[in-house]
PDB file of C-alpha atoms in Angstrom:
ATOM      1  CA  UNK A   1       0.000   0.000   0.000  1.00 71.00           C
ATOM      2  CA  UNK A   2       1.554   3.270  -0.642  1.00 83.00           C
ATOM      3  CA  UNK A   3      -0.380   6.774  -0.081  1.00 91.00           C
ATOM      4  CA  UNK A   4      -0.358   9.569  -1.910  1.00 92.00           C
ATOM      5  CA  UNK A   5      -0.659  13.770  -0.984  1.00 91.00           C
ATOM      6  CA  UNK A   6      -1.071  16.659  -3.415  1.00 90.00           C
ATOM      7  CA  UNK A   7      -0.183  19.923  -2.513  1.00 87.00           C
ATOM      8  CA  UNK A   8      -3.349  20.768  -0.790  1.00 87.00           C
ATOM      9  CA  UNK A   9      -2.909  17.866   1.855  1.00 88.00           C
ATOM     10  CA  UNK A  10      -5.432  15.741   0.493  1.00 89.00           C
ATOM     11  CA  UNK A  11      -4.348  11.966   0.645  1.00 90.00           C
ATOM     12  CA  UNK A  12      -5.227   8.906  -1.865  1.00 89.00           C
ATOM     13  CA  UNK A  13      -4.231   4.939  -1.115  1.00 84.00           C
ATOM     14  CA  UNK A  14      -2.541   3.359  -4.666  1.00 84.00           C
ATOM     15  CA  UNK A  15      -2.280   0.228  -4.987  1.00 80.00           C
ATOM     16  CA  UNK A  16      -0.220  -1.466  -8.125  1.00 79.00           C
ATOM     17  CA  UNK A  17      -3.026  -0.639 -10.447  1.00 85.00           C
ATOM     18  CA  UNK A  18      -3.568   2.910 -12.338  1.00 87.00           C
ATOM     19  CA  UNK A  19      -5.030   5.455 -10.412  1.00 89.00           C
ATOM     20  CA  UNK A  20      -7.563   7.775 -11.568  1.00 86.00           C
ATOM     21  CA  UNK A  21      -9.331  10.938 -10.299  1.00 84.00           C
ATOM     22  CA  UNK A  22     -11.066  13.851 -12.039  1.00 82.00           C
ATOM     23  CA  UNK A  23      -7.435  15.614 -11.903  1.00 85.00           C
ATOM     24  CA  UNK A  24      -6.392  12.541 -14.321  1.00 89.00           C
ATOM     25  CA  UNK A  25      -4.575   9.205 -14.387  1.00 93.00           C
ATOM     26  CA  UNK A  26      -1.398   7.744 -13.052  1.00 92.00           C
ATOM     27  CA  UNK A  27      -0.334   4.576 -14.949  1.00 89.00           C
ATOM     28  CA  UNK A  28      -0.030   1.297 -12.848  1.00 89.00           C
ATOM     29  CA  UNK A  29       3.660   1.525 -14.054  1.00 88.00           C
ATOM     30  CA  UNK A  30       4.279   4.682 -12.429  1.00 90.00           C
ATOM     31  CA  UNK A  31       2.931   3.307  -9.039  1.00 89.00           C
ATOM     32  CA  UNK A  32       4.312   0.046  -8.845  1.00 89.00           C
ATOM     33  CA  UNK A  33       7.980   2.374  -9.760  1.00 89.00           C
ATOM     34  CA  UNK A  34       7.356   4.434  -7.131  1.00 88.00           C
ATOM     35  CA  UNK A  35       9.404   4.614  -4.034  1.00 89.00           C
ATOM     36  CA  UNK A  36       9.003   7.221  -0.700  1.00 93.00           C
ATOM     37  CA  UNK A  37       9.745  10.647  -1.622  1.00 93.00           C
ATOM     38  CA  UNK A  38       8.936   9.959  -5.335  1.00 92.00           C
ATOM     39  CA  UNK A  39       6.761  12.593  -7.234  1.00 92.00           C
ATOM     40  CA  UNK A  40       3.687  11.385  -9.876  1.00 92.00           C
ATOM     41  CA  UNK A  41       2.273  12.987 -11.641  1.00 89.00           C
ATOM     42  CA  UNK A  42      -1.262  12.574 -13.867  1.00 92.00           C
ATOM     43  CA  UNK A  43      -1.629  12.867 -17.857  1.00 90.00           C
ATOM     44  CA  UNK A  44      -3.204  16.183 -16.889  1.00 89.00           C
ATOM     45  CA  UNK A  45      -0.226  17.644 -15.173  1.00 89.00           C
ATOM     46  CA  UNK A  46      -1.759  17.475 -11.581  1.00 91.00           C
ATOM     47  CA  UNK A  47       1.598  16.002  -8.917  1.00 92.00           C
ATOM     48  CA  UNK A  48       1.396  13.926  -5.729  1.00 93.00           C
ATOM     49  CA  UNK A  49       3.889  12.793  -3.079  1.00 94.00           C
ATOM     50  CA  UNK A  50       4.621   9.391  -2.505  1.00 94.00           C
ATOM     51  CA  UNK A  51       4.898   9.454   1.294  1.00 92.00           C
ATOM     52  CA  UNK A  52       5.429   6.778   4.118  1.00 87.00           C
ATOM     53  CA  UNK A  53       1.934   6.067   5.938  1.00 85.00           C
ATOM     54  CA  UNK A  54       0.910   5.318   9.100  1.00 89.00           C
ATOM     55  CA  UNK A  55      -1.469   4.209  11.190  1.00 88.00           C
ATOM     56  CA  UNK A  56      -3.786   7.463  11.290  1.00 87.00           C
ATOM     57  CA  UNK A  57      -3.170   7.731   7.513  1.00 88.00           C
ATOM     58  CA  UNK A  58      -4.855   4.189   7.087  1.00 84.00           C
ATOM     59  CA  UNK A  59      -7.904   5.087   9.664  1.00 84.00           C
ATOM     60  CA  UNK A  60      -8.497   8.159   7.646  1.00 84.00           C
ATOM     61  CA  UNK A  61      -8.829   6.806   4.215  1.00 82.00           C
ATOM     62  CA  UNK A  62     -10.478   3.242   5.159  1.00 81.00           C
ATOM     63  CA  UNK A  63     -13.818   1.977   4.261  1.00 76.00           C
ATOM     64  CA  UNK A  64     -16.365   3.246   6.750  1.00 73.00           C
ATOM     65  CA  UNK A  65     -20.430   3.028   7.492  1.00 66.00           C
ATOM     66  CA  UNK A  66     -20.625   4.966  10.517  1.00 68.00           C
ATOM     67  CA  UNK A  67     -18.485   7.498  12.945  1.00 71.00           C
ATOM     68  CA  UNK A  68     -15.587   6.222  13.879  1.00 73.00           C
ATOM     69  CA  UNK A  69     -13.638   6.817  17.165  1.00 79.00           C
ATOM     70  CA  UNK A  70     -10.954  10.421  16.800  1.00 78.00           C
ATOM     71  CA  UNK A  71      -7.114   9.949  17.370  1.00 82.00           C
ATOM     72  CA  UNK A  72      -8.108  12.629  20.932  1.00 83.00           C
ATOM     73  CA  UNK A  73     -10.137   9.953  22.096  1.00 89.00           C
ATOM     74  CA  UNK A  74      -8.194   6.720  21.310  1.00 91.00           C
ATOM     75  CA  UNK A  75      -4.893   8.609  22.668  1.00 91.00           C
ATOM     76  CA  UNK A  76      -6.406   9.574  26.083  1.00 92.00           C
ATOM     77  CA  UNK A  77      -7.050   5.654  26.514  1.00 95.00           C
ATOM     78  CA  UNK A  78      -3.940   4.930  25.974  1.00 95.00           C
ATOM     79  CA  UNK A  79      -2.431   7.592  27.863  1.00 95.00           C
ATOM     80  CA  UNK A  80      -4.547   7.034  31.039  1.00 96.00           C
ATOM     81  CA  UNK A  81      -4.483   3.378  30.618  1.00 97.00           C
ATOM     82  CA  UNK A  82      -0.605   2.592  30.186  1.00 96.00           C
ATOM     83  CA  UNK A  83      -0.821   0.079  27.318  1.00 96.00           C
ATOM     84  CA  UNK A  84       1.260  -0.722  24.989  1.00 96.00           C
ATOM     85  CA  UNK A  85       3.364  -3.250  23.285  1.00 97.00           C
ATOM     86  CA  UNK A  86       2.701  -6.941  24.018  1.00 97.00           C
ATOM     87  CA  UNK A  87      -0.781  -5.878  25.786  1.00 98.00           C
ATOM     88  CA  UNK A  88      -3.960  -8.002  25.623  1.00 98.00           C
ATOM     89  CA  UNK A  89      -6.985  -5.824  24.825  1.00 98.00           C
ATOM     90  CA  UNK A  90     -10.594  -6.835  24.437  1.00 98.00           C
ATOM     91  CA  UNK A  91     -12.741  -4.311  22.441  1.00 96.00           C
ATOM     92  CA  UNK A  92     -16.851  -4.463  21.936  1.00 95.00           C
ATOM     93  CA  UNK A  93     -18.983  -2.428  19.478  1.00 89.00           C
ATOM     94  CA  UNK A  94     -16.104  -2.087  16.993  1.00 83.00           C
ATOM     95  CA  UNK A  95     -17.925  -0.152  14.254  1.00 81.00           C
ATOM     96  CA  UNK A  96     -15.450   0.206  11.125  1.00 81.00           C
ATOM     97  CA  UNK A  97     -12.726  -0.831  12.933  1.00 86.00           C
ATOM     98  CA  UNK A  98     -10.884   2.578  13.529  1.00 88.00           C
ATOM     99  CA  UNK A  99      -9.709   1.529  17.790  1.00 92.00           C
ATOM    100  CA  UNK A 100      -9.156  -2.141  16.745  1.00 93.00           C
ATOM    101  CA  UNK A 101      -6.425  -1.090  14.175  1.00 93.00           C
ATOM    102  CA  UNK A 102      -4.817   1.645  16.376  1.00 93.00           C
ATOM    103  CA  UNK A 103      -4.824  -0.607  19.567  1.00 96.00           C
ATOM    104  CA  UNK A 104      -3.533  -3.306  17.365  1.00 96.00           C
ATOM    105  CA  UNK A 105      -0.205  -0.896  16.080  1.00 95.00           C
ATOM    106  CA  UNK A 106       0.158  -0.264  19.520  1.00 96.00           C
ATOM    107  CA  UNK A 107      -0.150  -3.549  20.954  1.00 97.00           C
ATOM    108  CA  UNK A 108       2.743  -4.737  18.107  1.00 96.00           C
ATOM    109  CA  UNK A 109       3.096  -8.475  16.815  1.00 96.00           C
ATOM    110  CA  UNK A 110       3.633  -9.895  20.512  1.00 97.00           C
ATOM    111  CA  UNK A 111       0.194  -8.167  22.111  1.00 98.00           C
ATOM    112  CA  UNK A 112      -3.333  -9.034  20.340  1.00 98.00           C
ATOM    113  CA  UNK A 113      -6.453  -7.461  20.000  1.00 98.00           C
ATOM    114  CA  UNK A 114      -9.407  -9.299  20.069  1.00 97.00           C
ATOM    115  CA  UNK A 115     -12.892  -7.422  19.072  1.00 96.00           C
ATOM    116  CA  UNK A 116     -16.777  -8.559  19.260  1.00 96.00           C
ATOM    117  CA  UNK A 117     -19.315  -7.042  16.642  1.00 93.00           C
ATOM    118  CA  UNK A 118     -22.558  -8.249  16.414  1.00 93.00           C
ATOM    119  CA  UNK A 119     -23.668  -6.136  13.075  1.00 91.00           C
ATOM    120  CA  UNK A 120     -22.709  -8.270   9.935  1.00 91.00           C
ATOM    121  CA  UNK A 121     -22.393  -5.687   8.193  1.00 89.00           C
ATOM    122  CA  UNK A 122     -20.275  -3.683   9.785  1.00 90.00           C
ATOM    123  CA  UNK A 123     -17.760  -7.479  10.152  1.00 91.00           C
ATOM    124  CA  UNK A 124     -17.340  -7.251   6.694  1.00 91.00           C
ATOM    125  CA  UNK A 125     -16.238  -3.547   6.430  1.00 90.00           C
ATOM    126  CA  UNK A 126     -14.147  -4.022   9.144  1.00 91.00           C
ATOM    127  CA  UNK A 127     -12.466  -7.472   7.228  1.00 91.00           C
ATOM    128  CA  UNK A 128     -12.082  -5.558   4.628  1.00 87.00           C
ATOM    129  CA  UNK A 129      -9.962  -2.804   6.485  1.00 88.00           C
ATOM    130  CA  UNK A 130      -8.111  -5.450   8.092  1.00 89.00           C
ATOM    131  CA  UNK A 131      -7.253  -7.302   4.808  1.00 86.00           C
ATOM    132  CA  UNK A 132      -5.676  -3.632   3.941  1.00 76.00           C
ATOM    133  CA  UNK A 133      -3.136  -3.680   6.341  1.00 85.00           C
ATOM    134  CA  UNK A 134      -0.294  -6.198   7.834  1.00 86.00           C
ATOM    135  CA  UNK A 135      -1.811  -6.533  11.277  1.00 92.00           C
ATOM    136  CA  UNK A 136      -1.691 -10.350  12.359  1.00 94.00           C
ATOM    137  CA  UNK A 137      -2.451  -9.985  16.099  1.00 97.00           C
ATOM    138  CA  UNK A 138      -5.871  -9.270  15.336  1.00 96.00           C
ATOM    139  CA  UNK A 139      -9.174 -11.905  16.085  1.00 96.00           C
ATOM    140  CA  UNK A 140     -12.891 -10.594  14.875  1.00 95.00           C
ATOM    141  CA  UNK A 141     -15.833 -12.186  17.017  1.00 94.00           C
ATOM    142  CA  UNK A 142     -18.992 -11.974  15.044  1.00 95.00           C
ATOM    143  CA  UNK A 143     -21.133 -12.060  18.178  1.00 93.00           C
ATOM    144  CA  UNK A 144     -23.267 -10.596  20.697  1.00 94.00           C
ATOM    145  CA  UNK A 145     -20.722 -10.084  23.277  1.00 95.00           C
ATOM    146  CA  UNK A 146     -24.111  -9.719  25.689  1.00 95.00           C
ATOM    147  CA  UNK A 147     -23.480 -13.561  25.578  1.00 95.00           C
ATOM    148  CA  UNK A 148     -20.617 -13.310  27.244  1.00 96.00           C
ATOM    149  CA  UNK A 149     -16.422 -13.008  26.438  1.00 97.00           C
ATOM    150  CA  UNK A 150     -14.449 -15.923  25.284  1.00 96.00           C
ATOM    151  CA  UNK A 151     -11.081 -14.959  26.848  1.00 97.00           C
ATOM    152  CA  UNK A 152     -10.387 -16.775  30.013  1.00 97.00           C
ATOM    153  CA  UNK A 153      -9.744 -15.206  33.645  1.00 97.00           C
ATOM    154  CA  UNK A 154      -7.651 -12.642  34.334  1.00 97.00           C
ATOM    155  CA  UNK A 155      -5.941 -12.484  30.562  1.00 97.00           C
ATOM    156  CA  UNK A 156      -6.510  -9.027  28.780  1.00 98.00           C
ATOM    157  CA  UNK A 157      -5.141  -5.647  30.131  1.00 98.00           C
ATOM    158  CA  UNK A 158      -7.981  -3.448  29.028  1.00 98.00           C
ATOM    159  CA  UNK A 159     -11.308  -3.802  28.259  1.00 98.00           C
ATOM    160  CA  UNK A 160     -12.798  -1.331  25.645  1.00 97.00           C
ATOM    161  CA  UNK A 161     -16.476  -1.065  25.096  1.00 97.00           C
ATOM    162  CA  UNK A 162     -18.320   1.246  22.807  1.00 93.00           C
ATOM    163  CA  UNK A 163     -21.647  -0.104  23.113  1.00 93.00           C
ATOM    164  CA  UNK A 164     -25.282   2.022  24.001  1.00 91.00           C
ATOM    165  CA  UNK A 165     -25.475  -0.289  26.888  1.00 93.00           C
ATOM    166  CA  UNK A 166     -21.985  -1.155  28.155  1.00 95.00           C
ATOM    167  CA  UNK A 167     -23.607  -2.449  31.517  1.00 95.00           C
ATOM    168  CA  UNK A 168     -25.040  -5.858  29.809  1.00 96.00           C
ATOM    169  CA  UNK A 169     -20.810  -6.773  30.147  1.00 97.00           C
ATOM    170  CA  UNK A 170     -19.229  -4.981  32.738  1.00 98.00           C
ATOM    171  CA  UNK A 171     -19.484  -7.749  34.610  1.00 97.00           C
ATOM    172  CA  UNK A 172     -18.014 -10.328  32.400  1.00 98.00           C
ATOM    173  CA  UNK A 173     -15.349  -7.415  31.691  1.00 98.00           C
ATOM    174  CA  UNK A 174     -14.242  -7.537  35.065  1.00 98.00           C
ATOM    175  CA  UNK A 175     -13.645 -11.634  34.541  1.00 98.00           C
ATOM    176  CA  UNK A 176     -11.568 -11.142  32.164  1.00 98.00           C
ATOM    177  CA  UNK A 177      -9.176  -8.402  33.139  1.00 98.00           C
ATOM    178  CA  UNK A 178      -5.885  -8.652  35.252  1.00 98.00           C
ATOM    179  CA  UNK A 179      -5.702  -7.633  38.112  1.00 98.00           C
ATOM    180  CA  UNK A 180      -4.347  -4.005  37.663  1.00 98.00           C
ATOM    181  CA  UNK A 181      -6.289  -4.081  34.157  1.00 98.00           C
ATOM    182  CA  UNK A 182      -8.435  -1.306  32.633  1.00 98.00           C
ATOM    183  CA  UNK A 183     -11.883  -0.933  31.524  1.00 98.00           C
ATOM    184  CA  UNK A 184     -12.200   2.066  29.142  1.00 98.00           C
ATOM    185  CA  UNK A 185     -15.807   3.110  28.238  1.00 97.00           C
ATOM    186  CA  UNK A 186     -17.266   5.491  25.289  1.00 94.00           C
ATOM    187  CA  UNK A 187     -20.134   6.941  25.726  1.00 93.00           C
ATOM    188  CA  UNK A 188     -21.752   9.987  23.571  1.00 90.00           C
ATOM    189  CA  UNK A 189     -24.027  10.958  26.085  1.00 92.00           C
ATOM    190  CA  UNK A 190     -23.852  12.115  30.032  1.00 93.00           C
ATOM    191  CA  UNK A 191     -26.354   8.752  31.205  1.00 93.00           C
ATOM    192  CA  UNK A 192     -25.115   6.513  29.538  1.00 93.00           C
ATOM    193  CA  UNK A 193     -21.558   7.559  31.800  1.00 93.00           C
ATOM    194  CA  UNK A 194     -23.714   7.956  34.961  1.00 95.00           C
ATOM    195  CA  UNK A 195     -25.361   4.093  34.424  1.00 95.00           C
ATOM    196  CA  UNK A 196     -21.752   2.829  33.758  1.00 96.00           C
ATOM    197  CA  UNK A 197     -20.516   4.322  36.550  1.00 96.00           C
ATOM    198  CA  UNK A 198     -22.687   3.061  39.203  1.00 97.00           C
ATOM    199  CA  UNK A 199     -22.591  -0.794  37.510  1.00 97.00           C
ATOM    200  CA  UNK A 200     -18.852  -0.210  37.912  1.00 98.00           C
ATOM    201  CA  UNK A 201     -19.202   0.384  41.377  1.00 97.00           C
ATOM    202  CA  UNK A 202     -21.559  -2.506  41.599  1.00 97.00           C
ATOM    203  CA  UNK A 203     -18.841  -4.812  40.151  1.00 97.00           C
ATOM    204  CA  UNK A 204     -15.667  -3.861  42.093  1.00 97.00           C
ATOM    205  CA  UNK A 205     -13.839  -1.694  40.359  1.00 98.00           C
ATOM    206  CA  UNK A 206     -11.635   1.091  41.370  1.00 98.00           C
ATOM    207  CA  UNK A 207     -10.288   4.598  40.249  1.00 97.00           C
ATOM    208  CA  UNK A 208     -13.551   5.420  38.658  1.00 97.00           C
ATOM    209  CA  UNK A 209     -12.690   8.834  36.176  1.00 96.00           C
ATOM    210  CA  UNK A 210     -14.673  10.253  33.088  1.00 95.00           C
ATOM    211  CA  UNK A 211     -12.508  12.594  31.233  1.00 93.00           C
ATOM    212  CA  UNK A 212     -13.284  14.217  27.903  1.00 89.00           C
ATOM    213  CA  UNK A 213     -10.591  15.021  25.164  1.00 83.00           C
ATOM    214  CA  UNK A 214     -11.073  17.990  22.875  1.00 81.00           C
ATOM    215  CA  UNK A 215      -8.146  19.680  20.462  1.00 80.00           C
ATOM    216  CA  UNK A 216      -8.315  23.117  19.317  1.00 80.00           C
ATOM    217  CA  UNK A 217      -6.264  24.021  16.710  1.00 83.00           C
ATOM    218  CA  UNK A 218      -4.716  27.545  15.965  1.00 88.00           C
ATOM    219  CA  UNK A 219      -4.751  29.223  12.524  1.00 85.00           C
ATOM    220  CA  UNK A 220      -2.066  31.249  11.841  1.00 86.00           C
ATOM    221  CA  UNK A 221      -2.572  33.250   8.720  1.00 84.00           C
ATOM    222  CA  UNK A 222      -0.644  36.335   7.600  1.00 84.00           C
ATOM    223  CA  UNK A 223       0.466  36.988  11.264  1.00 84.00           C
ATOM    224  CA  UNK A 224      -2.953  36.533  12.242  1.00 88.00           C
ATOM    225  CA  UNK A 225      -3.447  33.994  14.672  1.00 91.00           C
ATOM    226  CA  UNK A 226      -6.718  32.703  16.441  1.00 87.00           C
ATOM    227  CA  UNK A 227      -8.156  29.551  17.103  1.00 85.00           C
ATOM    228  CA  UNK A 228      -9.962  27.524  14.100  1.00 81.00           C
ATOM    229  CA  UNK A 229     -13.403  28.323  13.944  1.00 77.00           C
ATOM    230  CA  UNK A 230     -14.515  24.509  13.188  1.00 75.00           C
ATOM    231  CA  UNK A 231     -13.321  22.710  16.351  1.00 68.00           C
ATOM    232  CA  UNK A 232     -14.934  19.420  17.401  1.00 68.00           C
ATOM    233  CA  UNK A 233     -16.139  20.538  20.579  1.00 68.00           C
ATOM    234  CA  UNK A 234     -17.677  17.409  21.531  1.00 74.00           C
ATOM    235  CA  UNK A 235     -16.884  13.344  20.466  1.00 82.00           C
ATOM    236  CA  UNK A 236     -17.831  11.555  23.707  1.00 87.00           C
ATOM    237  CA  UNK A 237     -17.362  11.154  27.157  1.00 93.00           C
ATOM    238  CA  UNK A 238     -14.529   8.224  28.223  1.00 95.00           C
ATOM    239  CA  UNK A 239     -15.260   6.611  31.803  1.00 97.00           C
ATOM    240  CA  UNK A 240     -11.803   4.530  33.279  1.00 98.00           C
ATOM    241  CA  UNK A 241     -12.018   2.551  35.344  1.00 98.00           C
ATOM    242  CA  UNK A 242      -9.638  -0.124  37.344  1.00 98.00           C
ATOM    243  CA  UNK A 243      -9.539  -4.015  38.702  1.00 98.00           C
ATOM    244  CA  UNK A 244      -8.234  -3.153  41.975  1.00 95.00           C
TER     245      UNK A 244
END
């Protein structure tokens, strides 16, 4: 997979076949040639960079059906929740598959990520975003995780659900973890946090915090500078929480 960027910041995925937009064509010799740092160009003059991708590039420009979880809100969990490589991390409510693939780059080769999604077809968008990258610690549940986890005792390091009723498994979530281990909870709305937070309780665990991420970015424009005008002001709410 290589990815491409043209001047305004706008980024493609190529993959050895031509490429064609309504700025024109790049032949499938050209991108098969191409190496990082290269410059294409279409039959109608318009250029790209070949540059290295990552992670956030691939979330970006996957296949999607519905929201999908912001790099603010996937980097508080892992800031606040300490994983990283060789972790174990059970996800629910996976969507298009945007926290399975970051957690999964995080996790590297020796950690795994195992995720439950009970929409079919939402499983095939996200093995189809799978099949785009080189992940191999991944497993996809096509199940009602309501039914229960498959992981035994005390085996996964965090717990992610993003589910309208996370308290059907916070019970079974607190099975599974280690002791130590995280539960990390989205929710969109304040009661859906306040109903977590009391089944939490309920359950055993610990450390109970709800923290919100937003970014605001500053434009700086012919020595002008003021924050942008479109910030996200609200995603969700994430409630942490600790097997203590």
């Amino acid at each position: 997979m290589k990815v491409i960027v043209d001047k305004k910041g706008r980024k493609y995925i190529v993959k050895d076949k031509e490429f064609s937009s309504e700025k024109g064509i790049i032949s499938k010799e050209d991108i098969m040639n191409a190496e990082i740092g290269d410059e294409l160009e279409t039959h109608m003059g318009k250029k790209y960079r070949v540059i290295s991708p990552n992670i956030n590039d691939y979330i970006d420009l996957m296949k999607r059906k519905c929201a999908i979880l912001l790099p603010q809100d996937l980097g508080l969990i892992v800031g606040f929740t300490g994983i990283g490589y060789k972790s174990k991390i059970v996800e629910a409510g996976s969507g298009a598959g945007s926290s399975l693939l970051f957690f999964a780059n995080i996790v590297g080769p020796e950690g795994h990520v195992s995720s439950y999604e009970i929409r079919e077809d939402f499983v095939e968008v996200i093995k189809e975003n799978i099949n785009g990258t080189e992940f191999n610690n991944i497993t996809l549940n096509h199940q009602d995780v309501t039914e229960g986890f498959i992981e035994d005792d005390e085996s996964t390091d965090l717990v992610f659900l993003d589910l309208p009723r996370p308290g059907d498994v916070i019970e079974d979530a607190y099975r599974i973890l280690k002791m130590g281990g995280f539960i990390a909870i989205y929710t969109p709305f304040v009661e859906q946090f306040q109903i977590a937070s009391k089944i939490l309780r309920k359950y055993g665990f610990k450390q109970i915090n709800i923290r919100e991420g937003n970014v605001r970015e500053m434009e700086y424009k012919n020595n002008r500078t003021r924050p942008n005008s479109r910030m996200a002001g609200h995603t969700g709410y994430i409630t942490f929480a600790r097997k203590i």
